[in-house]
Amino acid sequence: MSQIKGAPHQNPAMNFENAASMGLSQEEWDLILKRLGRTPNLCELGIFSAMWSEHCSYKSSKRWLKTLPTDGPQVIEGPGENAGAVDIGDGLAAVFKIESHNHPSFIEPYQGAATGVGGILRDVFTMGARPVALLNALRFGAPDHDKTRHLLSGVVSGIGGYGNCIGIPTIGGEVNFDASYNGNILVNAMAIGLANSDRIFRSAATGPGNPVIYVGAKTGRDGIHGATMASAEFSDETESKRPTVQVGDPFTGKLLMEACLELMASDSVLSIQDMGAAGLTSSSVEMASKGGLGMEMDLDLVPAREDGMSAYELMLSESQERMLMVLKPDATDTARQIFEKWDLDFMPIGKVTETGRLVLLKDGDIACDIPLAPLVDDAPEYDRPQAELAKRPVLASADVSDDKPVCVILKSLLGSVDLASRRWIYEQYDSQVMADTIATPGGDAGLVRVHGSRRGLAASTDCTPRYVEADPHTGGAQAVAEAWRNLSAIGARGLAITNNLNFGNPERPEILAQMAQSVLGMGDAARAFDTPVVSGNVSLYNETDGSAILPCPVIGMIGTIEDIETAVGMAPAAAGLSLIVIGQTDEADDGWLGVSLYARNLAGAPEAAPPPVDLEAERRNGLFVQQQIASGAITAAHDISDGGLAVAIAEMCIAGRIGAQIALPSGGNLHGWAFGEDQARYVVAAADPQALLTAAKAAGVPAAAIGSTLDGGELQFGDEGAISVVDLSDQVEATIPELMQGG
């Protein structure tokens, strides 16, 4: 391709009104004019607006993300690439990331969720890793809201439709409901892959003159300005944004994955980048800028599925299943043969240059000629003001509890949508494809075998938004701590995390404070557990008509287990096993009911502080549980979280279809003891309780025997009566199906 010189002259020239319509501020428009020394045309302004959008530039969150720990001996690749990568031993790396598709999924739930799965899978296999597992974190509005059933059905179908077709198991996730999500649901998708630790592929372009290759599906007009749309609040006109939602094709996605992995194995690829948010714009800009080089592309060569597409449309389209790569100079024929074999487009569309500029040709003219440095280095970074968040008072359990029997309260809690079984949801996902899944959705953490070995890779997604709203710093730390507990409860040790920060409008000081303080809490916990943050995503402006969602900084944690045969679930295997609480003493007779599900669902409690998080205790107790599971001393385990101790015990009994006799404290506040959500605790089953209690004492870990498993299928709390485990099971299994049937 010959270099065409001269000023770009694709009409029309833009003004601030055009820039504002693309989400740019007056200050940002003025900076573009200063950096270019002239007025941009439509294509150039579109590129700036996409790259400077909140979704791509992290301009409101970057300052806070820099405070997170990102290094460690296990880290191969931290934030900044398509996904993070950590060493898991035996010459292997786990490559993983979580990313949001919130706005698209509200507008068009099936395609929004499906393309979220497709995009996160591309982020992983772009690094040279074969995907082995998917997880998700979903938030929907109130169960009785008129859109909830439609959105839940569409999102679940989209996740299952893409993941099942492409053949990657979905092994875990979480689903919550709250009225704050009525007008803005959250759909966060996480993917994990395995690669050789010395064969990680990166995106920085290399070698001036090397060919730039477009591969995958053709480009259409779907998804144009999706990144900008994802960086704006919703309003009553939300439905009109449907054209900004991408359309996914999992079968093409599967072909693209196999072709890319085959090409990578041929040692032909120098750099590779997924065309995700902002499509060809972000992929070309990021590849060239990371390499400190330039790029020239002829847009007439881009495979298009629609006629007459402009430079603006081709650069801003977010059509799915596409990649941009730089190949070794002599590898083009080899690569072409591979992609033609997989029936995918393969087209050299440009070359790497030394100019430091992005030059785009269209119809024989220069459609764009802009320096790359301003697009990346000069992207705005804001230190937005924070509000001083009021400290909520500690709520005494006596101020919220009543004298109803524990069994009555337990049935009421388990009948709520907060604690209902998610089986209706996760049974629509294939969790067994690839035949390496050990622990499926519904437990504390998902677990897959490292193929051909006895080692396991565990993962969980976690966040408790009501804690974050009550105290963002504590809530951010708790999200990491709960992920740590969930992995510990199956016997795995946390290794690293990815995060998805879902918040409202950061230009509002109270929202910025929620985000900033939760990130600081998250960082404290990540350091405490030696689980650095290696990837992630920020989704802001999750508001509708000025009403923000409950803040939701989701944590995705991965970990390893040396022998999958030692892993445990939450179901006790037999009667006669002792039930022991780890993290609680025999003297415990009360608990933290502030911001608990008990308070939320039953008592109409006032605003209060969430349970405190003791990171030292979390680490100590988690390591102890991991060690005792590995030794065989613990045969079943479940972390205590939503609903407290009584709910955790009931969930274990339901999972094992077994009864239990639980001793109640003689004094204190019974409901606080049963339903308090104090942190750093587990319920475990053990055949030799005395040995476990002795080991706990030696390790400085609080532990208390509270009962035992029974034949007969009844759960008994002291002399307060018994409750049928079958009845409880029927109740928790019925709630979501009844919701979806309109009940």
XYZ file of C-alpha atoms in Angstrom:
743
model
C 0.000 0.000 0.000
C 1.400 3.371 -0.929
C 1.435 6.232 1.555
C -0.951 8.971 0.422
C 0.021 12.390 1.699
C -2.173 15.366 2.338
C -4.790 16.569 4.769
C -7.812 14.337 5.297
C -10.803 15.834 3.587
C -13.672 13.486 4.247
C -16.633 15.790 4.900
C -18.195 17.096 6.947
C -15.943 18.942 9.377
C -17.196 18.702 12.927
C -18.120 21.204 15.637
C -18.697 21.011 19.368
C -22.356 20.113 18.919
C -21.241 16.979 17.056
C -18.686 16.215 19.762
C -21.253 16.616 22.536
C -23.588 14.184 20.778
C -20.759 11.643 20.970
C -20.309 12.153 24.721
C -17.362 14.583 24.667
C -17.174 17.635 26.906
C -16.240 21.151 25.849
C -12.860 20.718 27.540
C -12.249 17.492 25.634
C -13.305 19.064 22.327
C -10.904 21.937 22.897
C -8.092 19.475 23.647
C -8.756 17.590 20.398
C -8.525 20.849 18.430
C -5.286 21.719 20.195
C -3.695 18.320 19.594
C -4.696 18.157 15.932
C -4.140 21.813 15.147
C -7.289 21.711 13.034
C -10.910 20.598 13.088
C -11.422 16.815 12.871
C -13.691 15.211 10.326
C -16.456 12.760 11.215
C -14.275 9.655 11.205
C -11.549 11.284 13.286
C -13.996 12.659 15.831
C -15.668 9.276 16.107
C -12.295 7.695 16.847
C -11.504 10.271 19.534
C -14.948 9.917 21.117
C -14.621 6.138 21.310
C -11.066 6.098 22.648
C -11.841 8.853 25.163
C -15.096 7.284 26.296
C -15.344 6.126 29.877
C -15.613 2.559 28.620
C -12.257 2.660 26.798
C -10.198 5.289 28.643
C -11.209 4.751 32.296
C -10.898 8.508 32.680
C -12.844 8.651 35.968
C -11.498 5.435 37.490
C -7.869 5.306 36.333
C -6.582 7.204 39.347
C -8.110 4.675 41.705
C -7.245 1.595 39.679
C -3.581 2.562 40.022
C -3.846 1.931 43.780
C -4.594 -1.775 43.310
C -1.875 -4.406 43.767
C -1.053 -5.892 40.361
C 2.266 -7.654 40.916
C 3.324 -10.913 42.499
C 5.531 -13.908 41.778
C 2.580 -15.631 40.100
C 1.787 -12.726 37.724
C 2.784 -13.185 34.088
C 0.611 -10.419 32.672
C -1.214 -7.772 34.655
C -3.744 -5.112 33.626
C -3.372 -3.528 30.208
C -3.606 -6.546 27.941
C -6.680 -8.355 26.664
C -6.687 -10.468 29.845
C -4.510 -11.162 32.868
C -2.284 -14.223 33.141
C -0.869 -15.999 36.192
C 1.472 -18.952 36.583
C -0.281 -22.004 38.046
C 2.733 -24.322 37.860
C 3.641 -27.235 35.606
C 4.459 -24.808 32.792
C 0.858 -23.562 32.585
C -0.780 -20.179 32.924
C -4.359 -19.306 33.757
C -5.594 -16.438 31.595
C -8.774 -14.735 32.778
C -10.874 -11.600 32.828
C -14.369 -10.345 33.650
C -16.180 -7.706 31.618
C -19.551 -5.992 31.594
C -22.251 -5.886 28.945
C -24.782 -4.022 31.051
C -26.238 -1.401 28.761
C -26.566 -3.678 25.696
C -28.215 -6.400 27.792
C -30.904 -4.043 29.058
C -31.672 -2.840 25.546
C -31.584 -6.271 23.878
C -31.097 -8.967 26.552
C -30.389 -12.014 24.393
C -27.801 -10.447 22.094
C -26.411 -8.201 24.813
C -25.633 -11.166 27.039
C -24.539 -13.460 24.197
C -22.046 -10.961 22.811
C -20.779 -10.333 26.337
C -19.846 -14.013 26.513
C -18.355 -13.959 23.026
C -16.284 -10.869 23.765
C -14.802 -12.173 27.002
C -13.906 -15.473 25.333
C -12.037 -13.581 22.605
C -10.141 -11.630 25.255
C -8.879 -14.940 26.624
C -8.008 -16.855 23.471
C -6.392 -13.724 22.004
C -3.723 -14.274 24.661
C -3.064 -17.773 23.314
C -5.165 -19.584 25.921
C -7.814 -22.193 25.251
C -10.927 -21.226 27.235
C -11.908 -23.859 29.810
C -14.590 -22.166 31.918
C -17.159 -19.374 32.035
C -18.790 -17.641 34.998
C -21.134 -14.687 35.302
C -22.453 -12.131 37.773
C -25.992 -10.908 37.079
C -28.173 -8.266 38.731
C -31.855 -7.785 37.896
C -34.604 -5.516 39.151
C -37.332 -6.295 41.641
C -39.068 -9.641 40.984
C -42.409 -7.902 40.535
C -41.105 -5.275 38.101
C -42.744 -5.515 34.694
C -39.448 -6.027 32.828
C -37.665 -8.423 35.179
C -38.968 -11.684 33.733
C -38.313 -10.562 30.160
C -34.765 -9.420 30.965
C -33.909 -12.467 33.085
C -35.196 -14.866 30.439
C -33.366 -13.104 27.617
C -30.057 -12.756 29.426
C -30.000 -16.367 30.603
C -30.915 -17.578 27.121
C -28.178 -15.419 25.606
C -25.494 -16.659 27.995
C -26.526 -20.263 27.453
C -26.982 -19.819 23.729
C -23.461 -18.546 23.138
C -21.570 -20.557 25.761
C -23.311 -23.837 24.968
C -22.841 -23.466 21.215
C -19.177 -22.576 21.414
C -18.597 -25.485 23.788
C -17.219 -23.865 26.970
C -18.700 -24.933 30.335
C -20.333 -22.378 32.609
C -19.207 -23.444 36.086
C -20.438 -20.707 38.403
C -21.815 -17.262 38.992
C -24.291 -15.262 41.024
C -27.716 -13.745 40.443
C -29.298 -11.067 42.632
C -32.423 -8.935 42.517
C -32.984 -5.371 43.694
C -35.286 -2.553 42.634
C -32.279 -0.315 41.950
C -31.598 -2.423 38.839
C -35.115 -2.006 37.416
C -33.884 0.362 34.736
C -30.273 -0.809 34.416
C -29.433 -4.480 34.864
C -25.877 -5.765 35.247
C -24.474 -8.559 33.093
C -20.837 -9.356 33.880
C -19.195 -12.279 32.056
C -15.955 -13.982 33.114
C -13.823 -16.416 31.155
C -10.805 -18.514 32.117
C -8.362 -20.216 29.772
C -5.186 -22.256 29.996
C -2.009 -21.598 28.034
C 1.637 -22.566 28.144
C 3.220 -20.022 30.461
C 5.949 -19.264 27.916
C 3.481 -18.814 25.028
C 1.429 -15.766 26.021
C 0.490 -13.541 23.083
C 0.289 -9.775 23.425
C -1.120 -6.902 21.438
C 1.762 -4.463 20.862
C 2.475 -4.076 17.147
C 6.046 -4.746 16.047
C 8.136 -4.339 12.924
C 7.477 -1.413 10.585
C 6.354 -2.797 7.261
C 4.810 -5.929 8.760
C 1.336 -6.726 7.425
C -1.780 -5.887 9.418
C -4.390 -8.600 8.928
C -8.147 -8.529 9.490
C -9.622 -11.967 10.295
C -12.975 -13.418 11.285
C -16.471 -12.277 10.424
C -17.435 -9.419 8.149
C -18.116 -5.908 9.429
C -21.676 -4.611 9.551
C -23.477 -1.627 10.982
C -24.402 -3.288 14.280
C -22.851 -1.936 17.444
C -21.689 1.398 16.026
C -20.722 3.617 18.947
C -21.447 0.868 21.450
C -18.544 2.025 23.655
C -19.962 5.554 23.761
C -23.452 4.245 24.534
C -21.978 2.188 27.395
C -20.506 5.404 28.834
C -23.808 7.262 29.189
C -26.842 7.134 31.437
C -30.101 5.612 30.304
C -33.259 7.660 29.841
C -36.768 7.218 28.503
C -35.247 6.979 25.010
C -33.253 3.876 25.893
C -35.158 1.584 23.548
C -34.027 3.661 20.553
C -30.449 2.580 21.213
C -31.064 -0.965 19.981
C -28.914 -0.458 16.820
C -25.890 0.056 19.093
C -26.191 -3.544 20.351
C -23.967 -6.071 18.624
C -25.164 -9.356 17.167
C -23.226 -12.486 18.058
C -22.667 -15.742 16.205
C -21.247 -18.475 18.456
C -20.579 -20.825 15.554
C -18.370 -18.232 13.874
C -16.874 -17.565 17.294
C -15.914 -21.220 17.596
C -14.301 -21.194 14.144
C -12.391 -18.024 14.987
C -11.130 -19.475 18.257
C -9.850 -22.651 16.616
C -8.265 -20.765 13.702
C -6.479 -18.308 16.005
C -5.168 -21.033 18.302
C -3.954 -23.036 15.308
C -2.226 -19.978 13.842
C -0.582 -19.179 17.166
C 0.782 -22.717 17.330
C 2.426 -22.159 13.915
C 4.580 -19.359 15.351
C 3.305 -16.856 12.790
C 1.734 -14.208 15.041
C 3.678 -11.198 16.291
C 0.730 -9.420 17.937
C -3.011 -9.862 18.107
C -5.940 -7.856 19.420
C -9.644 -8.592 19.736
C -11.975 -6.109 18.053
C -14.088 -5.490 21.123
C -15.356 -2.137 22.365
C -14.870 0.483 19.617
C -14.082 -2.297 17.131
C -11.395 -1.591 14.541
C -10.671 1.742 16.223
C -9.536 0.384 19.581
C -7.741 -2.624 18.137
C -5.641 -0.605 15.688
C -4.963 2.281 18.082
C -4.007 0.039 20.980
C -1.768 -2.227 18.908
C 0.107 0.652 17.296
C 0.407 2.799 20.418
C 1.595 -0.048 22.649
C 4.317 -0.763 20.120
C 5.278 2.910 19.874
C 4.605 2.764 16.146
C 1.992 3.820 13.607
C -0.507 2.050 11.410
C -1.887 2.596 7.942
C -5.011 0.817 6.737
C -7.046 0.833 3.543
C -10.663 0.597 4.675
C -11.804 -0.404 1.177
C -10.161 -3.764 1.936
C -12.124 -4.397 5.148
C -14.534 -7.318 4.585
C -17.997 -5.754 4.887
C -21.396 -7.402 4.859
C -23.211 -4.191 3.935
C -22.717 -1.918 0.958
C -21.647 1.696 1.146
C -20.210 1.674 4.660
C -18.332 4.885 5.441
C -14.952 5.145 7.123
C -16.758 6.252 10.278
C -19.000 3.177 10.242
C -16.182 0.743 9.466
C -14.007 2.094 12.274
C -16.750 2.326 14.918
C -18.690 -0.854 14.179
C -18.589 -3.417 16.973
C -19.568 -6.377 14.832
C -18.545 -9.548 16.614
C -16.076 -12.395 16.008
C -13.289 -10.254 14.518
C -9.562 -9.934 15.226
C -6.709 -7.720 14.085
C -3.216 -9.153 13.978
C 0.316 -8.398 12.889
C 2.042 -11.357 11.258
C 5.615 -12.198 10.518
C 6.416 -11.009 6.968
C 6.716 -14.535 5.568
C 3.674 -15.965 7.366
C 0.830 -14.522 5.314
C 0.308 -17.554 3.084
C 0.362 -19.962 6.024
C -2.140 -17.833 7.909
C -4.397 -17.451 4.901
C -4.573 -21.219 4.430
C -5.545 -21.722 8.065
C -8.349 -19.138 8.005
C -9.661 -20.310 4.644
C -9.760 -23.843 6.048
C -11.965 -22.563 8.881
C -14.119 -20.649 6.348
C -13.279 -17.223 7.778
C -12.362 -13.940 6.155
C -8.636 -13.248 5.969
C -7.587 -9.922 4.529
C -4.364 -7.901 4.690
C -5.716 -4.365 5.149
C -2.618 -2.397 6.046
C 0.839 -2.275 7.516
C 2.740 -1.179 10.579
C 4.551 2.144 10.100
C 7.099 4.268 11.948
C 5.046 7.452 11.758
C 3.289 7.302 15.121
C 0.081 8.125 13.265
C -3.129 6.368 12.359
C -3.698 6.830 8.636
C -6.900 5.510 7.082
C -7.612 5.414 3.370
C -11.092 5.238 1.860
C -12.128 5.543 -1.775
C -8.649 6.749 -2.697
C -8.702 9.585 -0.162
C -7.318 10.001 3.322
C -10.264 9.480 5.660
C -8.182 9.933 8.795
C -4.662 11.089 9.628
C -4.155 11.668 13.334
C -1.292 11.188 15.795
C -1.725 8.178 18.049
C -0.210 9.729 21.158
C -3.156 12.047 21.892
C -5.609 9.184 21.501
C -3.895 7.248 24.276
C -1.467 9.391 26.263
C -3.662 12.493 26.278
C -6.876 10.677 27.068
C -8.428 12.633 29.938
C -7.774 11.429 33.475
C -10.046 13.069 35.985
C -9.638 13.502 39.713
C -13.311 14.002 40.324
C -14.532 15.256 43.707
C -15.731 12.802 46.332
C -18.512 13.359 48.787
C -17.951 12.674 52.454
C -20.073 9.577 52.978
C -21.929 9.456 56.275
C -20.938 6.667 58.623
C -23.911 4.448 59.314
C -24.585 3.469 62.930
C -24.017 -0.013 64.298
C -27.404 -1.664 64.724
C -27.915 -3.691 67.880
C -29.547 -7.028 67.111
C -32.168 -6.396 69.795
C -33.359 -3.374 67.798
C -34.255 -5.432 64.770
C -35.114 -8.967 65.906
C -38.334 -10.446 67.258
C -39.310 -13.603 69.126
C -40.504 -15.809 66.265
C -39.042 -19.339 66.213
C -35.870 -19.778 64.174
C -37.619 -22.274 61.889
C -40.331 -19.768 61.004
C -37.804 -17.087 60.128
C -35.677 -19.594 58.211
C -38.597 -20.696 56.031
C -39.463 -17.089 55.291
C -35.883 -16.239 54.304
C -35.445 -19.328 52.147
C -38.707 -18.512 50.390
C -37.384 -15.120 49.292
C -35.881 -14.513 45.861
C -32.613 -13.568 47.603
C -31.963 -17.153 48.730
C -33.960 -19.138 46.189
C -32.212 -21.845 44.207
C -30.819 -20.585 40.903
C -31.228 -24.034 39.333
C -33.760 -22.770 36.753
C -31.017 -20.414 35.578
C -27.879 -22.515 35.631
C -29.476 -25.637 34.191
C -29.806 -23.681 30.943
C -26.002 -23.550 30.821
C -23.915 -26.546 29.779
C -21.590 -27.059 32.723
C -20.168 -30.437 31.656
C -18.956 -29.870 28.095
C -15.197 -30.594 27.729
C -15.644 -33.295 30.432
C -13.315 -31.666 32.968
C -15.877 -30.014 35.253
C -15.625 -31.198 38.856
C -17.873 -28.692 40.679
C -20.835 -27.206 38.811
C -22.955 -24.098 39.541
C -24.914 -24.120 42.774
C -21.984 -24.607 45.138
C -19.516 -22.210 46.709
C -17.097 -22.232 43.752
C -16.782 -23.823 40.350
C -13.941 -26.285 39.730
C -12.447 -27.732 36.563
C -9.700 -30.302 36.173
C -6.495 -29.123 34.554
C -6.843 -31.510 31.636
C -4.756 -34.654 31.911
C -3.783 -34.035 35.538
C -5.115 -34.296 39.082
C -4.833 -30.545 39.631
C -7.851 -28.247 39.657
C -8.639 -24.661 38.755
C -11.337 -23.074 40.923
C -13.238 -19.824 40.444
C -15.978 -17.713 41.992
C -17.679 -14.356 41.395
C -18.819 -12.325 44.389
C -20.168 -8.996 45.586
C -22.707 -7.924 48.214
C -24.008 -4.567 46.925
C -25.972 -3.721 50.060
C -22.686 -3.829 52.029
C -20.986 -1.582 49.469
C -23.808 0.938 49.664
C -23.637 0.942 53.467
C -19.828 1.295 53.606
C -17.952 1.182 50.281
C -14.531 0.461 51.776
C -15.825 -2.428 53.847
C -17.986 -3.649 50.968
C -15.064 -3.666 48.539
C -12.932 -5.649 50.978
C -15.808 -8.034 51.719
C -16.277 -8.881 48.041
C -12.677 -10.115 47.891
C -12.997 -11.874 51.253
C -16.125 -13.737 50.203
C -14.478 -14.894 46.990
C -11.544 -16.120 49.100
C -13.974 -17.979 51.380
C -15.836 -19.548 48.495
C -12.632 -20.994 47.076
C -11.427 -22.047 50.525
C -14.740 -23.852 51.147
C -14.006 -26.355 48.371
C -10.329 -26.683 49.304
C -8.763 -24.274 46.780
C -6.378 -21.433 47.495
C -7.027 -18.059 45.868
C -4.331 -16.988 43.434
C -5.418 -13.753 41.703
C -8.470 -11.680 40.915
C -10.213 -9.776 38.153
C -12.771 -7.101 38.933
C -15.793 -5.468 37.353
C -16.646 -2.091 38.864
C -20.334 -1.338 38.265
C -21.385 2.108 39.483
C -23.571 5.064 38.624
C -22.522 8.483 37.312
C -18.983 9.296 38.538
C -19.624 13.004 38.011
C -21.792 12.833 41.121
C -19.476 13.094 44.173
C -21.340 10.459 46.165
C -20.990 7.919 43.327
C -17.310 8.714 42.856
C -16.835 8.170 46.595
C -18.537 4.768 46.366
C -16.208 3.709 43.576
C -12.993 5.132 45.032
C -13.523 3.788 48.534
C -14.579 0.329 47.361
C -11.449 0.104 45.195
C -9.305 1.015 48.202
C -11.023 -1.687 50.278
C -10.598 -4.159 47.448
C -6.893 -3.351 47.304
C -6.459 -3.893 51.050
C -8.052 -7.330 50.806
C -6.125 -8.320 47.670
C -2.871 -7.538 49.472
C -3.971 -9.451 52.561
C -4.661 -12.618 50.541
C -1.751 -12.250 48.074
C -4.295 -12.202 45.244
C -3.207 -9.392 42.898
C -5.641 -7.787 40.467
C -4.487 -8.779 36.977
C -7.403 -7.679 34.799
C -10.815 -6.105 34.954
C -13.400 -3.723 33.612
C -15.130 -0.544 34.724
C -18.787 0.114 33.916
C -20.014 3.547 34.966
C -23.112 5.627 34.281
C -25.334 2.730 35.321
C -28.277 5.032 35.954
C -31.705 5.683 34.537
C -33.143 9.179 34.686
C -30.666 10.072 37.432
C -31.364 7.053 39.649
C -28.231 4.958 40.258
C -27.904 1.232 40.798
C -26.738 -0.253 44.068
C -22.923 -0.104 43.748
C -21.595 -3.465 42.622
C -17.809 -3.998 42.384
C -17.775 -7.679 41.407
C -14.747 -9.823 42.191
C -13.814 -12.829 40.082
C -11.201 -14.920 41.871
C -9.343 -17.939 40.573
C -7.344 -20.434 42.598
C -5.807 -23.867 42.456
C -6.188 -27.163 44.242
C -3.378 -29.691 44.039
C -5.553 -32.809 43.996
C -9.139 -32.615 42.825
C -9.882 -35.835 44.710
C -9.594 -33.872 47.972
C -12.076 -31.171 46.949
C -15.327 -31.042 48.926
C -18.789 -29.658 48.377
C -21.381 -28.383 50.811
C -23.370 -31.637 51.069
C -22.652 -33.805 54.158
C -22.293 -37.385 52.985
C -23.796 -39.229 55.956
C -25.566 -39.020 59.279
C -23.461 -38.828 62.413
C -21.036 -36.185 61.181
C -20.314 -33.290 63.501
C -21.110 -29.781 62.321
C -18.528 -27.215 63.382
C -18.410 -23.469 62.855
C -14.955 -22.227 61.925
C -14.408 -18.601 62.918
C -16.765 -18.608 65.914
C -16.324 -19.610 69.550
C -18.561 -21.631 71.871
C -19.404 -18.399 73.673
C -21.056 -16.846 70.603
C -24.693 -15.999 71.354
C -25.425 -13.048 69.065
C -24.567 -11.790 65.590
C -24.454 -8.841 63.187
C -27.917 -8.150 61.799
C -27.198 -4.727 60.321
C -27.706 -4.723 56.498
C -28.362 -8.488 56.679
C -30.926 -10.347 54.601
C -32.815 -10.826 57.856
C -33.101 -7.057 58.238
C -33.785 -6.518 54.525
C -36.549 -9.099 54.220
C -38.255 -9.227 57.562
C -37.828 -6.357 59.918
C -37.820 -3.133 57.885
C -34.631 -2.225 59.704
C -33.166 1.281 59.549
C -29.950 2.056 57.688
C -26.984 0.538 59.476
C -23.335 -0.376 59.116
C -22.428 -3.669 57.437
C -20.519 -6.395 59.282
C -16.839 -5.517 59.715
C -14.208 -7.443 57.750
C -11.135 -8.704 59.615
C -8.726 -9.526 56.795
C -6.204 -11.232 59.066
C -8.923 -13.523 60.426
C -10.230 -14.185 56.900
C -6.799 -15.284 55.711
C -6.057 -17.373 58.791
C -9.427 -19.130 58.824
C -9.381 -19.730 55.083
C -5.911 -21.256 55.112
C -6.956 -23.515 57.985
C -10.037 -24.743 56.117
C -7.955 -25.370 52.990
C -5.429 -27.408 54.962
C -8.046 -29.464 56.782
C -9.869 -30.242 53.542
C -6.598 -31.361 51.942
C -5.925 -33.668 54.902
C -9.400 -35.210 54.761
C -10.424 -33.910 58.184
C -13.224 -31.791 56.678
C -15.624 -33.728 54.456
C -18.082 -30.934 53.588
C -17.904 -27.153 53.929
C -19.936 -24.053 53.209
C -19.093 -20.418 53.834
C -21.486 -18.399 55.965
C -22.718 -15.395 54.026
C -26.219 -14.217 53.051
C -28.705 -15.184 55.745
C -26.114 -16.220 58.305
C -25.470 -19.497 60.128
C -28.985 -20.984 60.009
C -29.230 -20.472 56.251
C -25.782 -22.000 55.682
C -26.771 -25.097 57.683
C -30.083 -25.388 55.832
C -28.344 -25.133 52.462
C -25.957 -27.924 53.470
C -28.862 -30.129 54.561
C -30.757 -29.435 51.326
C -27.650 -30.235 49.255
C -27.119 -33.510 51.130
C -30.802 -34.403 51.553
C -29.998 -35.008 55.187
C -31.235 -33.769 58.559
C -29.364 -32.101 61.404
C -29.696 -31.347 65.108
C -28.380 -27.904 66.064
C -27.729 -26.743 69.622
C -28.872 -23.194 70.361
C -27.100 -20.748 72.671
C -28.609 -20.449 76.129
C -28.602 -16.656 76.217
C -27.934 -13.630 74.048
C -29.972 -12.847 70.960
C -31.098 -16.016 69.211
C -31.907 -14.352 65.893
C -28.585 -12.524 65.894
C -26.820 -15.857 66.450
C -28.835 -17.665 63.754
C -29.086 -15.006 61.042
C -26.270 -12.555 61.725
C -23.871 -12.142 58.807
C -20.589 -11.927 60.722
C -17.694 -12.576 58.351
C -14.754 -15.026 58.180
C -16.906 -18.059 59.082
C -17.602 -21.516 57.654
C -19.795 -24.460 58.597
C -17.902 -27.727 58.118
C -18.696 -31.425 58.587
C -16.165 -33.706 60.248
C -16.095 -37.347 61.311
C -13.576 -36.629 64.112
C -14.676 -33.354 65.672
C -12.222 -33.433 68.533
C -9.240 -33.727 66.212
C -10.499 -30.789 64.152
C -11.171 -28.643 67.221
C -7.712 -29.451 68.570
C -6.121 -28.490 65.242
C -8.106 -25.248 65.192
C -6.941 -24.338 68.692
C -3.337 -25.016 67.723
C -3.729 -22.758 64.680
C -5.346 -19.971 66.692
C -8.607 -20.394 64.773
C -11.914 -20.015 66.669
C -14.110 -23.095 66.270
C -17.274 -24.405 67.905
C -19.203 -27.656 67.589
C -22.882 -26.806 67.117
C -24.560 -30.079 66.173
C -24.534 -33.135 63.944
C -26.154 -34.575 60.849
C -29.140 -36.907 61.263
C -31.101 -39.498 59.359
C -34.769 -38.724 58.954
C -34.652 -35.547 56.903
C -35.514 -33.010 59.582
C -33.579 -29.924 60.604
C -33.976 -29.281 64.334
C -32.909 -26.107 66.126
C -32.783 -26.946 69.827
C -36.264 -27.412 71.252
C -37.830 -24.879 68.853
C -39.285 -27.627 66.702
C -38.226 -29.298 63.468
C -38.524 -28.431 59.818
C -38.624 -30.847 56.899
C -35.557 -30.615 54.662
C -37.649 -31.856 51.721
C -40.126 -29.037 52.331
C -37.290 -26.516 52.470
C -35.838 -27.920 49.259
C -39.181 -27.749 47.482
C -39.569 -24.170 48.646
C -36.185 -22.894 47.453
C -36.497 -24.738 44.144
C -39.954 -23.341 43.371
C -39.331 -19.611 43.764
C -37.567 -18.761 40.484
C -39.737 -21.043 38.284
C -42.847 -19.479 39.828
C -41.405 -16.027 39.164
C -40.799 -16.906 35.526
C -44.333 -18.292 35.215
C -45.753 -15.054 36.553
C -46.519 -16.461 39.973
